Amino acid sequence: MDFIQALLEPEAYPHPVKEIQLVQTHISWVFLTGDFVYKIKKPVNFGFLDFTTLKKRYHFCQEELRLNRRLSPEIYLEVVPIVQRDRCIYVGGEGKVIDYAVKMKQLPQESCLISLLERGELTAFIMERLARLMARFYKEAKINEEIATYGLPEKIEVNIKENFDQTASYVGKTIDKDVYESLKDYSFRFLTEKKEVFLERICAEQIKDGHGDFHCANVYWHNNKIYVLDCIEFNTRFRYADVAADVAFLLMDLDFRQASYLGNCFLNAYLTYTNDFGLLKVLDFYKIYRAYVRGKIASFEMDMPEIPKPQRKQAQEKAKRYFDLAYQYLTFPKRPFILAMTGLLGSGKSTLASHLAPALEAILIRSDALRKHLAGLDPDEHVYVPFGQGIYAPEMTKKVYTELFRVAEEVLAQGVPVILDASFSKEKWRVGVRELAQ
């Protein structure tokens, strides 16, 4: 398009620009100008999104602004018109409106999680901060009767069917036929056989107006603060979903980037803050779904003539890797075990447990976090009460260990290793661990 070429000229912008970089995706043109980013939607229709009219593109620009301000209000600034004036193209100002762009503050690329990971600077501390932010985000996220229906198997099936329908033509190109059939069979069978699990997630109010595109490329760590960008605005059925679908996206992306250790750090921190261990029942299902979606999108990019040929070749290889990862989740052997940390207060058992969990790919269940959840408190909240009283009274401690064993049994049933972080100061609690292990 002529106006896209025009926007590569510094004179098109209402502020000083030294250098402009254009990044293309299958649905957007993104102009990086140094201080600001301008994101313009392509006039495309993929079925799951429709940007074919100016009115629709304006609407979805406004939606992108509104929704992303939930997590990064200082980054998403405004929707600006792209105008034609005196036969020239400008961002903003007077003239005939030919399109719209979402204007954002430009974060340095080196602060993206992908860049941090490549430099070896992505840490467990950053993942914990991200988990805390997202736990708070989902706690406050919109939920209602309509949104809850998107957790029903029949609605999830719409997305699953669309995936396989839209990738059938790529069999033999980016996905092997046996992989395609195996993943298709698993996905539809899981929806049918595990229907009660999906209903449990609805009853637990875990179907929310979430993010929908939660992966490393959309997360930044800048000036000791987390920024999460670029949520799905163009289709509510991709954003109205189980929070497990968002969590699975990030974990899958970290697996794809050979950083499963950091994914485990995020997951255990998230579970500590939310107490939502039930998401583990659907986590692999959504990991497969997310890997498959990424493989599908990369396949689309492979067929776009306007994208440079080297980028299309990279997209083909990327698609193959995503589809292979989806299949690996299906075939990866389960090796559950239970490990109980025991020791006096301040002896270091929690520190050791936090290092062991990602190394062993285990789920960490903290008695202190469970205790505070049972008391209706935030896991970070400090409680000052005399020993043996309040939330540390014997009757409360009994509830904590009962819940500890219940959650552990639920997690182990998914074939996932478990580490229990508690004092186990009484013999009866240690006997309980041995009985659970049997």
C-alpha positions as semicolon CSV with decimal commas, in nm:
position;residue;x (nm);y (nm);z (nm)
1;M;0,000;0,000;0,000
2;D;0,130;0,348;-0,091
3;F;0,058;0,500;0,250
4;I;0,268;0,230;0,420
5;Q;0,568;0,338;0,216
6;A;0,493;0,700;0,301
7;L;0,502;0,622;0,673
8;L;0,864;0,518;0,638
9;E;0,949;0,887;0,594
10;P;1,027;1,089;0,911
11;E;0,825;1,385;0,779
12;A;0,504;1,183;0,822
13;Y;0,525;1,206;1,202
14;P;0,433;1,493;1,438
15;H;0,755;1,451;1,639
16;P;1,126;1,419;1,558
17;V;1,218;1,080;1,409
18;K;1,573;0,970;1,331
19;E;1,508;0,614;1,218
20;I;1,198;0,411;1,134
21;Q;1,170;0,034;1,145
22;L;0,874;-0,152;0,996
23;V;0,778;-0,488;1,145
24;Q;0,507;-0,693;0,977
25;T;0,287;-0,969;1,115
26;H;0,004;-1,150;0,942
27;I;-0,242;-0,887;1,075
28;S;-0,045;-0,568;1,141
29;W;0,210;-0,313;1,024
30;V;0,410;-0,188;1,321
31;F;0,622;0,127;1,285
32;L;0,898;0,175;1,543
33;T;1,002;0,540;1,551
34;G;1,227;0,554;1,859
35;D;1,003;0,715;2,120
36;F;0,672;0,581;1,994
37;V;0,520;0,279;1,818
38;Y;0,235;0,306;1,567
39;K;0,041;-0,011;1,499
40;I;-0,188;-0,026;1,195
41;K;-0,422;-0,316;1,125
42;K;-0,405;-0,482;0,784
43;P;-0,737;-0,495;0,590
44;V;-0,754;-0,876;0,612
45;N;-1,021;-1,134;0,695
46;F;-0,908;-1,467;0,839
47;G;-1,249;-1,572;0,961
48;F;-1,145;-1,539;1,324
49;L;-1,076;-1,168;1,263
50;D;-1,212;-0,914;1,016
51;F;-1,032;-0,581;0,959
52;T;-1,162;-0,527;0,607
53;T;-1,333;-0,189;0,661
54;L;-1,209;0,138;0,804
55;K;-1,492;0,136;1,056
56;K;-1,392;-0,207;1,184
57;R;-1,025;-0,113;1,207
58;Y;-1,111;0,199;1,408
59;H;-1,332;-0,004;1,643
60;F;-1,063;-0,262;1,707
61;C;-0,799;0,008;1,757
62;Q;-1,018;0,150;2,033
63;E;-1,064;-0,196;2,179
64;E;-0,688;-0,258;2,174
65;L;-0,634;0,066;2,365
66;R;-0,904;-0,009;2,624
67;L;-0,807;-0,368;2,690
68;N;-0,431;-0,322;2,707
69;R;-0,461;-0,033;2,949
70;R;-0,571;-0,292;3,204
71;L;-0,212;-0,412;3,235
72;S;0,001;-0,132;3,086
73;P;-0,191;0,199;3,104
74;E;0,120;0,415;3,070
75;I;0,226;0,242;2,747
76;Y;-0,100;0,260;2,547
77;L;-0,151;0,630;2,470
78;E;-0,423;0,691;2,210
79;V;-0,574;0,604;1,873
80;V;-0,451;0,843;1,603
81;P;-0,576;0,891;1,243
82;I;-0,358;0,839;0,938
83;V;-0,451;1,127;0,710
84;Q;-0,393;1,247;0,355
85;R;-0,322;1,619;0,325
86;D;-0,186;1,802;0,022
87;R;-0,126;1,465;-0,146
88;C;0,098;1,359;0,142
89;I;0,043;1,111;0,424
90;Y;0,068;1,213;0,789
91;V;0,010;1,068;1,134
92;G;-0,253;1,287;1,295
93;G;-0,364;1,639;1,208
94;E;-0,610;1,768;0,950
95;G;-0,695;1,580;0,631
96;K;-0,885;1,289;0,488
97;V;-0,870;0,991;0,726
98;I;-0,744;0,685;0,539
99;D;-0,670;0,462;0,839
100;Y;-0,602;0,452;1,213
101;A;-0,310;0,353;1,434
102;V;-0,267;0,267;1,800
103;K;0,003;0,494;1,942
104;M;0,221;0,346;2,216
105;K;0,534;0,435;2,406
106;Q;0,822;0,237;2,259
107;L;0,992;0,012;2,512
108;P;1,353;-0,086;2,441
109;Q;1,367;-0,421;2,266
110;E;1,640;-0,537;2,501
111;S;1,386;-0,531;2,785
112;C;1,161;-0,788;2,614
113;L;1,163;-1,128;2,784
114;I;1,298;-1,285;2,465
115;S;1,600;-1,054;2,468
116;L;1,654;-1,105;2,841
117;L;1,641;-1,481;2,786
118;E;1,892;-1,466;2,501
119;R;2,133;-1,268;2,720
120;G;2,085;-1,500;3,017
121;E;1,927;-1,220;3,221
122;L;1,576;-1,359;3,265
123;T;1,559;-1,466;3,628
124;A;1,331;-1,650;3,868
125;F;1,276;-1,316;4,044
126;I;1,136;-1,157;3,725
127;M;0,910;-1,459;3,668
128;E;0,783;-1,429;4,025
129;R;0,703;-1,060;3,972
130;L;0,522;-1,147;3,650
131;A;0,324;-1,419;3,828
132;R;0,220;-1,176;4,101
133;L;0,104;-0,918;3,844
134;M;-0,096;-1,173;3,646
135;A;-0,251;-1,324;3,959
136;R;-0,376;-0,978;4,051
137;F;-0,493;-0,915;3,694
138;Y;-0,701;-1,233;3,682
139;K;-0,841;-1,170;4,028
140;E;-0,979;-0,839;3,902
141;A;-1,064;-0,957;3,548
142;K;-1,421;-0,929;3,429
143;I;-1,641;-1,236;3,472
144;N;-2,010;-1,282;3,404
145;E;-2,256;-1,545;3,282
146;E;-2,176;-1,484;2,915
147;I;-1,800;-1,505;2,965
148;A;-1,842;-1,824;3,172
149;T;-2,006;-1,998;2,875
150;Y;-1,672;-1,980;2,689
151;G;-1,547;-2,247;2,927
152;L;-1,803;-2,496;2,796
153;P;-1,653;-2,781;2,589
154;E;-1,883;-2,704;2,295
155;K;-1,753;-2,346;2,275
156;I;-1,390;-2,451;2,313
157;E;-1,455;-2,703;2,036
158;V;-1,526;-2,415;1,796
159;N;-1,165;-2,296;1,833
160;I;-1,027;-2,650;1,814
161;K;-1,223;-2,732;1,498
162;E;-1,116;-2,404;1,339
163;N;-0,751;-2,486;1,407
164;F;-0,764;-2,821;1,234
165;D;-0,981;-2,698;0,948
166;Q;-0,745;-2,410;0,877
167;T;-0,432;-2,625;0,890
168;A;-0,553;-2,922;0,683
169;S;-0,388;-2,770;0,374
170;Y;-0,052;-2,755;0,555
171;V;-0,031;-3,132;0,612
172;G;0,291;-3,240;0,448
173;K;0,421;-2,881;0,445
174;T;0,454;-2,776;0,809
175;I;0,291;-3,071;0,991
176;D;0,314;-3,445;0,934
177;K;-0,011;-3,630;0,869
178;D;0,025;-3,866;1,168
179;V;0,098;-3,570;1,400
180;Y;-0,204;-3,383;1,263
181;E;-0,434;-3,682;1,316
182;S;-0,299;-3,762;1,663
183;L;-0,340;-3,408;1,789
184;K;-0,684;-3,378;1,634
185;D;-0,800;-3,704;1,790
186;Y;-0,659;-3,611;2,132
187;S;-0,812;-3,263;2,135
188;F;-1,167;-3,370;2,052
189;R;-1,146;-3,676;2,278
190;F;-1,026;-3,469;2,575
191;L;-1,318;-3,229;2,533
192;T;-1,560;-3,521;2,544
193;E;-1,400;-3,739;2,812
194;K;-1,307;-3,453;3,048
195;K;-1,629;-3,256;3,023
196;E;-1,671;-3,255;3,402
197;V;-1,328;-3,093;3,442
198;F;-1,430;-2,802;3,218
199;L;-1,751;-2,765;3,419
200;E;-1,544;-2,761;3,739
201;R;-1,339;-2,473;3,598
202;I;-1,659;-2,279;3,526
203;C;-1,788;-2,340;3,880
204;A;-1,451;-2,224;4,017
205;E;-1,505;-1,895;3,824
206;Q;-1,181;-1,934;3,630
207;I;-1,328;-1,836;3,292
208;K;-1,248;-1,467;3,258
209;D;-1,189;-1,177;3,022
210;G;-0,818;-1,244;3,006
211;H;-0,528;-1,165;2,775
212;G;-0,539;-1,423;2,497
213;D;-0,183;-1,370;2,365
214;F;0,031;-1,408;2,676
215;H;0,381;-1,508;2,566
216;C;0,740;-1,384;2,595
217;A;0,732;-1,142;2,301
218;N;0,452;-0,947;2,469
219;V;0,616;-0,912;2,811
220;Y;0,879;-0,652;2,905
221;W;1,090;-0,595;3,216
222;H;1,186;-0,227;3,209
223;N;1,311;-0,011;3,496
224;N;1,228;-0,288;3,743
225;K;0,866;-0,308;3,630
226;I;0,668;-0,565;3,432
227;Y;0,472;-0,456;3,125
228;V;0,236;-0,695;2,948
229;L;0,127;-0,582;2,601
230;D;-0,079;-0,679;2,298
231;C;-0,378;-0,873;2,429
232;I;-0,633;-1,010;2,183
233;E;-0,885;-0,741;2,090
234;F;-1,025;-0,873;1,764
235;N;-1,223;-1,175;1,885
236;T;-1,372;-1,226;2,230
237;R;-1,373;-1,605;2,199
238;F;-0,991;-1,597;2,205
239;R;-0,983;-1,372;2,510
240;Y;-1,282;-1,506;2,705
241;A;-1,122;-1,824;2,830
242;D;-0,996;-2,026;3,121
243;V;-0,704;-1,847;3,286
244;A;-0,522;-2,179;3,236
245;A;-0,519;-2,107;2,863
246;D;-0,318;-1,789;2,921
247;V;-0,082;-1,955;3,171
248;A;-0,031;-2,243;2,928
249;F;0,064;-1,999;2,651
250;L;0,355;-1,852;2,848
251;L;0,471;-2,194;2,969
252;M;0,455;-2,336;2,615
253;D;0,653;-2,040;2,483
254;L;0,923;-2,091;2,745
255;D;0,935;-2,463;2,660
256;F;0,972;-2,367;2,293
257;R;1,266;-2,144;2,388
258;Q;1,431;-2,417;2,599
259;A;1,354;-2,231;2,922
260;S;1,116;-2,470;3,099
261;Y;1,299;-2,400;3,426
262;L;1,173;-2,040;3,420
263;G;0,826;-2,156;3,322
264;N;0,818;-2,368;3,636
265;C;0,925;-2,066;3,842
266;F;0,633;-1,869;3,701
267;L;0,384;-2,152;3,747
268;N;0,473;-2,222;4,109
269;A;0,466;-1,854;4,198
270;Y;0,131;-1,816;4,022
271;L;-0,014;-2,115;4,211
272;T;0,115;-1,971;4,538
273;Y;-0,066;-1,643;4,473
274;T;-0,389;-1,791;4,335
275;N;-0,422;-2,135;4,497
276;D;-0,566;-2,244;4,161
277;F;-0,416;-2,594;4,148
278;G;-0,720;-2,707;3,951
279;L;-0,571;-2,551;3,637
280;L;-0,322;-2,840;3,623
281;K;-0,608;-3,066;3,509
282;V;-0,631;-2,875;3,180
283;L;-0,279;-2,732;3,150
284;D;-0,142;-2,986;2,899
285;F;-0,458;-2,958;2,691
286;Y;-0,411;-2,583;2,662
287;K;-0,035;-2,613;2,604
288;I;-0,112;-2,831;2,304
289;Y;-0,377;-2,586;2,189
290;R;-0,142;-2,289;2,219
291;A;0,147;-2,462;2,042
292;Y;-0,090;-2,560;1,763
293;V;-0,220;-2,203;1,724
294;R;0,136;-2,072;1,695
295;G;0,211;-2,336;1,434
296;K;-0,100;-2,230;1,243
297;I;-0,010;-1,860;1,249
298;A;0,346;-1,932;1,136
299;S;0,199;-2,140;0,851
300;F;-0,016;-1,843;0,748
301;E;0,291;-1,617;0,740
302;M;0,469;-1,869;0,518
303;D;0,205;-1,807;0,249
304;M;0,202;-1,425;0,259
305;P;0,373;-1,284;-0,052
306;E;0,413;-0,936;0,100
307;I;0,637;-1,076;0,375
308;P;1,006;-1,104;0,271
309;K;1,108;-1,450;0,146
310;P;1,367;-1,516;0,421
311;Q;1,103;-1,435;0,684
312;R;0,858;-1,673;0,514
313;K;1,119;-1,950;0,518
314;Q;1,178;-1,888;0,888
315;A;0,801;-1,902;0,944
316;Q;0,785;-2,246;0,782
317;E;1,058;-2,383;1,009
318;K;0,898;-2,221;1,311
319;A;0,561;-2,377;1,228
320;K;0,718;-2,723;1,213
321;R;0,878;-2,672;1,552
322;Y;0,553;-2,559;1,713
323;F;0,359;-2,854;1,575
324;D;0,634;-3,089;1,693
325;L;0,619;-2,934;2,042
326;A;0,242;-2,987;2,054
327;Y;0,301;-3,354;1,974
328;Q;0,574;-3,380;2,240
329;Y;0,324;-3,275;2,507
330;L;0,103;-3,559;2,391
331;T;0,375;-3,822;2,414
332;F;0,589;-3,701;2,705
333;P;0,599;-3,970;2,978
334;K;0,452;-3,889;3,320
335;R;0,677;-3,951;3,622
336;P;0,501;-3,839;3,941
337;F;0,675;-3,850;4,278
338;I;0,632;-3,681;4,614
339;L;0,905;-3,506;4,811
340;A;0,843;-3,360;5,157
341;M;1,066;-3,087;5,297
342;T;1,082;-3,087;5,677
343;G;1,259;-2,862;5,925
344;L;1,228;-2,595;6,187
345;L;1,120;-2,240;6,116
346;G;1,403;-2,054;5,941
347;S;1,604;-2,368;5,864
348;G;1,601;-2,302;5,487
349;K;1,354;-2,565;5,371
350;S;1,147;-2,316;5,168
351;T;1,457;-2,177;4,995
352;L;1,574;-2,528;4,909
353;A;1,226;-2,626;4,789
354;S;1,207;-2,321;4,559
355;H;1,535;-2,428;4,393
356;L;1,444;-2,795;4,371
357;A;1,100;-2,745;4,212
358;P;1,214;-2,607;3,872
359;A;1,514;-2,842;3,865
360;L;1,281;-3,140;3,911
361;E;0,990;-2,990;3,712
362;A;0,774;-3,033;4,021
363;I;0,476;-2,847;4,160
364;L;0,556;-2,677;4,489
365;I;0,282;-2,668;4,753
366;R;0,358;-2,430;5,040
367;S;0,181;-2,483;5,371
368;D;0,220;-2,115;5,462
369;A;0,046;-2,003;5,141
370;L;-0,233;-2,257;5,194
371;R;-0,276;-2,136;5,551
372;K;-0,326;-1,777;5,439
373;H;-0,563;-1,874;5,156
374;L;-0,773;-2,071;5,407
375;A;-0,780;-1,761;5,628
376;G;-0,881;-1,537;5,337
377;L;-0,546;-1,357;5,335
378;D;-0,301;-1,267;5,061
379;P;0,005;-1,499;5,059
380;D;0,233;-1,193;5,088
381;E;0,045;-1,055;5,388
382;H;0,239;-1,063;5,715
383;V;0,042;-1,179;6,017
384;Y;0,167;-1,103;6,368
385;V;0,001;-1,332;6,624
386;P;0,141;-1,522;6,925
387;F;0,266;-1,872;6,847
388;G;-0,014;-2,128;6,850
389;Q;-0,290;-1,869;6,815
390;G;-0,498;-1,719;6,533
391;I;-0,409;-1,866;6,196
392;Y;-0,141;-2,077;6,371
393;A;-0,382;-2,235;6,618
394;P;-0,380;-2,620;6,630
395;E;-0,723;-2,652;6,467
396;M;-0,608;-2,429;6,179
397;T;-0,287;-2,628;6,139
398;K;-0,494;-2,946;6,111
399;K;-0,696;-2,785;5,830
400;V;-0,375;-2,681;5,657
401;Y;-0,229;-3,034;5,651
402;T;-0,561;-3,180;5,541
403;E;-0,568;-2,934;5,250
404;L;-0,198;-2,994;5,179
405;F;-0,259;-3,365;5,130
406;R;-0,579;-3,308;4,930
407;V;-0,406;-3,073;4,685
408;A;-0,103;-3,301;4,661
409;E;-0,323;-3,598;4,573
410;E;-0,502;-3,390;4,307
411;V;-0,171;-3,281;4,151
412;L;-0,018;-3,630;4,162
413;A;-0,326;-3,762;3,982
414;Q;-0,219;-3,550;3,681
415;G;0,112;-3,738;3,671
416;V;0,304;-3,436;3,800
417;P;0,578;-3,448;4,069
418;V;0,502;-3,269;4,396
419;I;0,718;-3,101;4,660
420;L;0,551;-3,028;4,994
421;D;0,696;-2,736;5,188
422;A;0,591;-2,761;5,553
423;S;0,754;-2,823;5,891
424;F;0,600;-3,172;5,935
425;S;0,688;-3,127;6,300
426;K;0,451;-3,400;6,420
427;E;0,487;-3,768;6,342
428;K;0,124;-3,793;6,227
429;W;0,190;-3,546;5,945
430;R;0,497;-3,742;5,834
431;V;0,290;-4,061;5,842
432;G;0,039;-3,881;5,622
433;V;0,308;-3,820;5,359
434;R;0,413;-4,185;5,361
435;E;0,052;-4,297;5,322
436;L;-0,001;-4,055;5,034
437;A;0,316;-4,179;4,866
438;Q;0,182;-4,535;4,873
